[in-house]
Coordinates of C-alpha atoms in Angstrom, one line a residue:
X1 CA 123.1 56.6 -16.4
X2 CA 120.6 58.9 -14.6
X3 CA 121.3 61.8 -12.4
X4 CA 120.3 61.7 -8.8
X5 CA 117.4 64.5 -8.7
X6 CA 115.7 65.4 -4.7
X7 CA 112.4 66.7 -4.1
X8 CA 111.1 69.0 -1.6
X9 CA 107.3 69.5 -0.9
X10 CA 106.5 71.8 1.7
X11 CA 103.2 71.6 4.2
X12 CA 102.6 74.7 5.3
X13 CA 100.3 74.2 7.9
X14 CA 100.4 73.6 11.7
X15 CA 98.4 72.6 14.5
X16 CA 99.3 75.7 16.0
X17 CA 102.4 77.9 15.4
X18 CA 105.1 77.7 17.9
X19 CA 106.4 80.8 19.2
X20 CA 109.5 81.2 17.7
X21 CA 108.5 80.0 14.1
X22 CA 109.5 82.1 11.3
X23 CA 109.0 79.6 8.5
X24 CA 106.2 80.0 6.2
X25 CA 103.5 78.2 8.0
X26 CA 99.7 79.0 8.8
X27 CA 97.8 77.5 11.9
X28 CA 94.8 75.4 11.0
X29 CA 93.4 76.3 7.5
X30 CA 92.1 72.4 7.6
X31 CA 89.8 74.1 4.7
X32 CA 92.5 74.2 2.7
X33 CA 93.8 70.9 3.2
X34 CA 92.3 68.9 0.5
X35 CA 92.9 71.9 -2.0
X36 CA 96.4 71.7 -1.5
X37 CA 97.5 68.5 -1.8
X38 CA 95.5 68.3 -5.0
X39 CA 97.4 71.2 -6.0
X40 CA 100.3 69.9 -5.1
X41 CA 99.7 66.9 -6.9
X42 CA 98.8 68.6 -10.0
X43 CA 102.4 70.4 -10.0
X44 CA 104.2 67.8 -9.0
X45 CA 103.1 66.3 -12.6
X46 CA 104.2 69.5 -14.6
X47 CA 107.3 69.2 -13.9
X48 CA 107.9 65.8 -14.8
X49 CA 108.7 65.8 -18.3
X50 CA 111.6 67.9 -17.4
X51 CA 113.0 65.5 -15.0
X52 CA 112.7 62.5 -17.6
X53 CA 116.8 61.9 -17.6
X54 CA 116.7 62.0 -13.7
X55 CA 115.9 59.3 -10.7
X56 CA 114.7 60.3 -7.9
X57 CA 116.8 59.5 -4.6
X58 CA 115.7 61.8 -1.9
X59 CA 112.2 63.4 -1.1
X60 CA 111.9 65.4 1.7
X61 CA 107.7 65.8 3.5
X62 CA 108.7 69.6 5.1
X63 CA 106.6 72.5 6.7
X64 CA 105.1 73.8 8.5
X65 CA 103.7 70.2 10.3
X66 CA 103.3 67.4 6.7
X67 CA 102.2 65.1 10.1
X68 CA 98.6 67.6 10.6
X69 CA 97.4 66.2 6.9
X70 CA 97.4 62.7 7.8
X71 CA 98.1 59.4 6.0
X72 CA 95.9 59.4 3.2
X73 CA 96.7 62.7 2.0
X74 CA 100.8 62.1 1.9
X75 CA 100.0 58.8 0.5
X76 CA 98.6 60.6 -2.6
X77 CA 101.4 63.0 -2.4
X78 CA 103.9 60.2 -2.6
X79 CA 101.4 58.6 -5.4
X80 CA 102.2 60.9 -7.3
X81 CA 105.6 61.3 -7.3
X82 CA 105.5 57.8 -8.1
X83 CA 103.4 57.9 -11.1
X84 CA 105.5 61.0 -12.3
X85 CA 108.9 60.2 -11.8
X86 CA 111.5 57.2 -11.2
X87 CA 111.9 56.9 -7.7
X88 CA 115.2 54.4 -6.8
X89 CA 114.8 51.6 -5.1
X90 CA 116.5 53.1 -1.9
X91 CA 115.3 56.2 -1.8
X92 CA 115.5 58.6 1.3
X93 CA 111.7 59.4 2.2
X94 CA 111.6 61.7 4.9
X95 CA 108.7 63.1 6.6
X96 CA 108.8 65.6 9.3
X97 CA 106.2 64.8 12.6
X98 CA 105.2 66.5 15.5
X99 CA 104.6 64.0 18.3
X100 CA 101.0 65.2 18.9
X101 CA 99.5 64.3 15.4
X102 CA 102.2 60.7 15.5
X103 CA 99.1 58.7 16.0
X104 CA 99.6 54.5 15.4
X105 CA 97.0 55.1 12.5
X106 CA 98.9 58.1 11.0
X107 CA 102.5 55.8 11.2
X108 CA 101.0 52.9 9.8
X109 CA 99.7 54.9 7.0
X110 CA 102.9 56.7 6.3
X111 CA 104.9 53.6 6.8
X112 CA 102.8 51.9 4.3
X113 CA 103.2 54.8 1.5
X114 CA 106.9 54.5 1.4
X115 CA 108.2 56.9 4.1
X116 CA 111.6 55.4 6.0
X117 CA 112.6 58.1 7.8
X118 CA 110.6 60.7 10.3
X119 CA 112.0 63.5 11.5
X120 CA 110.4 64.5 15.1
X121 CA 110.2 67.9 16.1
X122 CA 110.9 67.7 19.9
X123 CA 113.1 70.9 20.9
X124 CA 112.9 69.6 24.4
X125 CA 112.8 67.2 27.2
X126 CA 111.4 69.7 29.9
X127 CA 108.0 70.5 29.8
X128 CA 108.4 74.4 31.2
X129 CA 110.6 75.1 28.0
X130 CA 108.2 73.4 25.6
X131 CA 105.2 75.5 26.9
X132 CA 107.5 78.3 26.5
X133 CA 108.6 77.9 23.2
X134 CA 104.5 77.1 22.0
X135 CA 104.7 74.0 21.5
X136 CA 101.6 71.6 22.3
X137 CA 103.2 68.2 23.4
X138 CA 104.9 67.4 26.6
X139 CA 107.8 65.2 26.5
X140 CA 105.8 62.1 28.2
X141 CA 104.1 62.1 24.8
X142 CA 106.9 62.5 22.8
X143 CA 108.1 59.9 24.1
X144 CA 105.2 57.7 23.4
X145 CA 105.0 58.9 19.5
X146 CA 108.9 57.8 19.8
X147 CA 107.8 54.4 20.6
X148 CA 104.9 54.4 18.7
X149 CA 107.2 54.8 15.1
X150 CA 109.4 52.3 16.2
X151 CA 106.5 50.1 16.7
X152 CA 105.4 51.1 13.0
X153 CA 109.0 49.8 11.8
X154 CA 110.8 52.8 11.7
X155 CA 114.2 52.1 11.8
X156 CA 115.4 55.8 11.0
X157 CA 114.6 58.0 13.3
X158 CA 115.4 62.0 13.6
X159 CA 114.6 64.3 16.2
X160 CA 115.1 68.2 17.1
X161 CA 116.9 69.6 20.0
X162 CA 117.0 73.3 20.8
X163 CA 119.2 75.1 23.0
X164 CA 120.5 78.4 24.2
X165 CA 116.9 78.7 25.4
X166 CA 115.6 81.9 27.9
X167 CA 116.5 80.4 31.4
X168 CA 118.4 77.8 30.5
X169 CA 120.8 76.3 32.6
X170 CA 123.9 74.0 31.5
X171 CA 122.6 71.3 33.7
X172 CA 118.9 71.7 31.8
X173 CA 120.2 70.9 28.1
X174 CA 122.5 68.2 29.9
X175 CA 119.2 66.9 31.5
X176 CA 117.1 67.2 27.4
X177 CA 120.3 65.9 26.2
X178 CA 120.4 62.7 27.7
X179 CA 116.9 62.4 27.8
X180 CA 116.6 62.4 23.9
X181 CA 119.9 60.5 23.6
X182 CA 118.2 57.5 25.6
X183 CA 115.5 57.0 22.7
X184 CA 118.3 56.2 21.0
X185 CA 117.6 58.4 17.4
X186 CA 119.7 57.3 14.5
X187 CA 120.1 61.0 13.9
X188 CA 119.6 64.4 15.9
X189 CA 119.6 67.6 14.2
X190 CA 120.2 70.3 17.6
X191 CA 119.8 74.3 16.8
X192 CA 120.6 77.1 19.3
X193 CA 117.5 79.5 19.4
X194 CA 117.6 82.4 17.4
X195 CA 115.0 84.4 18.1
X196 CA 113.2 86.4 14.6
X197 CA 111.7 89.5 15.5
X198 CA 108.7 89.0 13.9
X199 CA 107.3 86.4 16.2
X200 CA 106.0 86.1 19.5
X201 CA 108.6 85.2 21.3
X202 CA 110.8 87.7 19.4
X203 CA 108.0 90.6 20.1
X204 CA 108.5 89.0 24.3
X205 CA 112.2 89.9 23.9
X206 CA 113.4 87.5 26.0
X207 CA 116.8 87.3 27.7
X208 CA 118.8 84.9 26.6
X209 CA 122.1 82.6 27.9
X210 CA 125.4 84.9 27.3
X211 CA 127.0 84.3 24.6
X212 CA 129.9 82.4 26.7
X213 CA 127.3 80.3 28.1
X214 CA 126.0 78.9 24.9
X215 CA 129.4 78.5 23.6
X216 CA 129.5 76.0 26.2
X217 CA 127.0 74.7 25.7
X218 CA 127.3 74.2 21.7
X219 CA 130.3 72.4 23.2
X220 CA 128.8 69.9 25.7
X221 CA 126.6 68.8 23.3
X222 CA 129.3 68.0 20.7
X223 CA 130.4 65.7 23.9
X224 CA 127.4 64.3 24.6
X225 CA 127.1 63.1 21.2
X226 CA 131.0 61.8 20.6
X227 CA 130.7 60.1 23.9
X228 CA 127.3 58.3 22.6
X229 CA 129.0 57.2 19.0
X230 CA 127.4 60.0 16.9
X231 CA 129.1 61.6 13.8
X232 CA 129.5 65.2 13.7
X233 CA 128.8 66.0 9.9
X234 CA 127.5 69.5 9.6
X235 CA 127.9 72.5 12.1
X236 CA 123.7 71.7 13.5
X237 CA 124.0 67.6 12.4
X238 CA 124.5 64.3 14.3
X239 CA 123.9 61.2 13.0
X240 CA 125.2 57.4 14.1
X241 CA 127.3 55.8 11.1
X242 CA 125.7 55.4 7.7
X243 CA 122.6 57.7 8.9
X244 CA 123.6 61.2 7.4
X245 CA 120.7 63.0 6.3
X246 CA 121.0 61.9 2.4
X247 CA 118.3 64.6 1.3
X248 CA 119.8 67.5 3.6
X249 CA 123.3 66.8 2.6
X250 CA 122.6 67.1 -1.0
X251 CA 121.8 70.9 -0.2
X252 CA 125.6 71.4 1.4
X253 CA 126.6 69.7 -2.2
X254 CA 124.5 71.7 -4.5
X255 CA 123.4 68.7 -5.6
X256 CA 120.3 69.1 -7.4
X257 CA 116.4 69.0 -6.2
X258 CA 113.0 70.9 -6.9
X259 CA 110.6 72.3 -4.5
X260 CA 107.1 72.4 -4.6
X261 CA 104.8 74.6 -2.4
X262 CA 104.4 78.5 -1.3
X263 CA 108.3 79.2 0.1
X264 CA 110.0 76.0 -1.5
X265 CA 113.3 76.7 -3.3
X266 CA 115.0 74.4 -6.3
X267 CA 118.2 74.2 -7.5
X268 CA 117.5 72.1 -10.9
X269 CA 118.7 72.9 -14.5
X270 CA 121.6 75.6 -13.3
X271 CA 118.8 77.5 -12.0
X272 CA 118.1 78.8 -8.9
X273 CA 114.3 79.6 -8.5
X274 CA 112.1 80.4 -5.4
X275 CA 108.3 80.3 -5.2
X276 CA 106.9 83.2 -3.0
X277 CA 105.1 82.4 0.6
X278 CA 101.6 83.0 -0.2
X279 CA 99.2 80.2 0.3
X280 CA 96.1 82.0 -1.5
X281 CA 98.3 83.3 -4.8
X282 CA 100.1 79.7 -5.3
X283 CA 96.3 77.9 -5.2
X284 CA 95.0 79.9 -7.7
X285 CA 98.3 79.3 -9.9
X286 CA 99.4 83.1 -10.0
X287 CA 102.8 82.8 -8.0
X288 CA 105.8 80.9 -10.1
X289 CA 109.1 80.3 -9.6
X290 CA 111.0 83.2 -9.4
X291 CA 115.0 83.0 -10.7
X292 CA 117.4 83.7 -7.5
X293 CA 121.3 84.7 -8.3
X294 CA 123.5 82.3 -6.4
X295 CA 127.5 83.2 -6.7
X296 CA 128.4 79.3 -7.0
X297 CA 131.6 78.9 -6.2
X298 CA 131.3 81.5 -2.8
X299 CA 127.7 79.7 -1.9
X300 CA 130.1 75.7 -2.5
X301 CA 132.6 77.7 0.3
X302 CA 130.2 78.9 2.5
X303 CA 128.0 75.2 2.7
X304 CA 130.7 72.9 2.8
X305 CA 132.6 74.3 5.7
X306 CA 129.5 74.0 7.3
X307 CA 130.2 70.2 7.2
X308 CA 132.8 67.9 8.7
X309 CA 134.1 66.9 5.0
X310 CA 134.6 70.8 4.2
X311 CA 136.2 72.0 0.9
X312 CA 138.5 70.6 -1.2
X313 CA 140.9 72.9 -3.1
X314 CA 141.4 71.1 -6.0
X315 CA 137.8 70.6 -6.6
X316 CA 137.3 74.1 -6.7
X317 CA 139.6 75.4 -8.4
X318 CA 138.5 72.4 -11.3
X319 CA 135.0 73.6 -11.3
X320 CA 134.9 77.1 -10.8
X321 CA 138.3 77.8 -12.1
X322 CA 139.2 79.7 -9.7
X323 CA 142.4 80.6 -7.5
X324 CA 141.8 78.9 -3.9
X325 CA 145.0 81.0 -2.8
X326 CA 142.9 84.0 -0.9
X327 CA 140.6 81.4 1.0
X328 CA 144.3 79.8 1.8
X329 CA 145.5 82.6 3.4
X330 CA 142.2 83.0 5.6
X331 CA 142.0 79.5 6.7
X332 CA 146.0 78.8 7.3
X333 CA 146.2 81.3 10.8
X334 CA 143.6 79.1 12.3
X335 CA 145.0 75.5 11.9
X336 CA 147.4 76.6 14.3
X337 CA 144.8 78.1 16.7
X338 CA 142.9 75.1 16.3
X339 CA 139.8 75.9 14.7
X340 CA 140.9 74.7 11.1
X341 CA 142.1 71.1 9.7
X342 CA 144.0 70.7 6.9
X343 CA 144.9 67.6 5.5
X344 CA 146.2 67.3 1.2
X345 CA 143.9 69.4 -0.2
X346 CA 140.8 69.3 2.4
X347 CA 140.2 72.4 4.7
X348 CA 137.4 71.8 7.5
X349 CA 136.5 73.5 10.3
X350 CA 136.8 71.7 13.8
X351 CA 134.1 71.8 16.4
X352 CA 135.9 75.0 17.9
X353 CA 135.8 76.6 14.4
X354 CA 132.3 75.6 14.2
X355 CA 131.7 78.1 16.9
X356 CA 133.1 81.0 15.0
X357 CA 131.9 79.8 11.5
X358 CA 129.6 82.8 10.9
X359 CA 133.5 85.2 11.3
X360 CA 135.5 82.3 9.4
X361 CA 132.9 82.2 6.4
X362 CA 132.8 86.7 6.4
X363 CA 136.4 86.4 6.2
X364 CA 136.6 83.6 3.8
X365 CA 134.2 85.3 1.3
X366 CA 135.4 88.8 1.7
X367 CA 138.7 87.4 0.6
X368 CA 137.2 85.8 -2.4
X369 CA 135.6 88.9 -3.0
X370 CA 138.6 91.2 -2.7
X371 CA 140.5 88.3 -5.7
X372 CA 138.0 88.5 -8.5

């Protein structure tokens, strides 16, 4: 019996940045385009022989924008994963889009290769926020790229929402929210801003909804989506039954996957490596993966009460034989204000809690800390 292996390969170019983007990304570079996926090829071949006793089940087409290649360049990506490694009948393929490059051609293409699931960046359905965030699409043609994917027989659609926007009122991200919702996505991953210094919009410093307001409106959208039959599996994560992200969720369960690309991370082999974000060095083969030290058993704690399952005690104390009696004592006080479910041995944060998840988790891990 083979374990389940994922796959990351990251595009790191874009059409044009957007102005919040922190991610390692570069604008244009078309030059480069051919090099890299070549490249990328070539690596993705090296490391098969160490993934011989593994199949394949997820792979995950991330950026940057994998959409600005085109078809016949992620077809020879997924070529030669293909040729390199056993892919399962049912794998996840995901590839991340932006509606301006979504042409029919592009769709077909992808559709043809193997991809079954696209994951639209759409952050919006008002055309003022759009232009402020950068981004180069109104929603009229998201829209169309929407239908366009459908019409290429894709039957597992994701798409982006941001909120907690500069100027943002509760009745605008009502407005996006049922505007996205009546595409009718199998999945919708929605992010409140956070705004990196190190960007344009950071470098605007721009005022943002108090932190009341966004609670709200963190809130409202959990509504919105419970009232349209959506799961709540993960604090940023909504998906209609038997659509959970498969290749996303395997990060929440350490389960593991390689990356390939300038800024990709793995978790394969009880290592933890990183490749450093430099386009330049990781063409000419100088940058390699670079080993990261992960605490385990406070990184399972952190993830999983990020998701709707959250952790289980016994589990934890099994595999990191550890006590679970300090993270006990943390997460007991806030069943009874609401923001904690226990049930057997199953703690989980409630949609309340999910609000306060970055305090919970500092407490949770200090506690840890504090016992070992």
């Amino acid at each position: 019996m083979k374990n389940n292996l994922g796959l990351y390969v990251h595009i790191p170019f874009c059409a044009a940045k957007c102005a919040y983007c922190d991610f390692y990304s570069l604008a244009g570079a078309q030059g480069q385009w051919d090099a890299y996926t070549a490249a990328l090829c070539a690596r993705i071949g090296q490391w098969s022989a160490r993934c011989s006793a593994y199949t394949v089940d997820t792979v995950y087409l991330g950026g940057g924008t994998p959409s600005v290649l085109g078809a016949s360049r992620l077809t020879d990506i997924l070529y030669a994963i293909r040729q390199n490694y056993v892919l399962a009948d049912d794998a996840e393929i995901t590839c991340e889009a932006n509606p301006d490059s979504m042409t029919q051609e592009f769709l077909t293409g992808i559709r043809a290769a193997g991809v079954n699931r696209l994951s639209m960046g759409i952050q919006s359905a008002d055309d003022t926020e759009l232009k402020m965030l950068g981004r180069i699409h109104t929603f009229a043609q998201a829209q169309e790229a929407f239908a366009r994917a459908r019409a290429a027989g894709f039957d597992n659609l994701s798409v982006d929402l941001m909120y907690a926007l500069p100027g943002q009122t509760m009745d605008g991200l009502d407005r996006s929210i049922r505007s996205l919702l009546a595409l009718q996505p199998e999945h919708l991953s929605c992010y409140g801003l956070t705004v990196e210094p190190d960007t344009p919009l950071g470098r605007a410093n721009p005022v943002l909804p108090d932190e009341d307001t966004q609670a709200d409106m963190y809130l409202m959208l959990c509504d919105r989506m419970r009232e349209a039959g959506y799961e709540h599996y993960e604090i940023s994560n909504f998906a209609r039954p038997g659509f959970r992200s498969r290749h996303n969720s395997r990060y929440w369960k350490q389960e593991p996957y390689l990356g390939f690309g300038p800024g990709a991370h793995s978790d394969f082999d009880g290592r933890r490596l990183e490749t450093p974000r430099s386009l330049d060095r990781w063409l000419t083969g100088e940058l390699t993966e670079e080993d990261t030290d992960i605490d385990r058993a406070s990184e399972y704690l952190m993830l999983a009460l990020r998701t709707s399952d959250g952790v289980d005690a016994v589990w934890y104390e099994t595999a990191f034989e550890r006590d679970f009696t300090p993270v006990a004592r943390v997460l007991q006080p806030l069943v009874r204000a609401g923001y904690v479910k226990h049930t057997d041995s199953r703690w989980s944060l409630t949609e309340t809690g999910f609000l306060l998840s970055n305090r919970i988790l500092v407490s949770v891990l200090e506690a840890v800390e504090s016992s070992t």
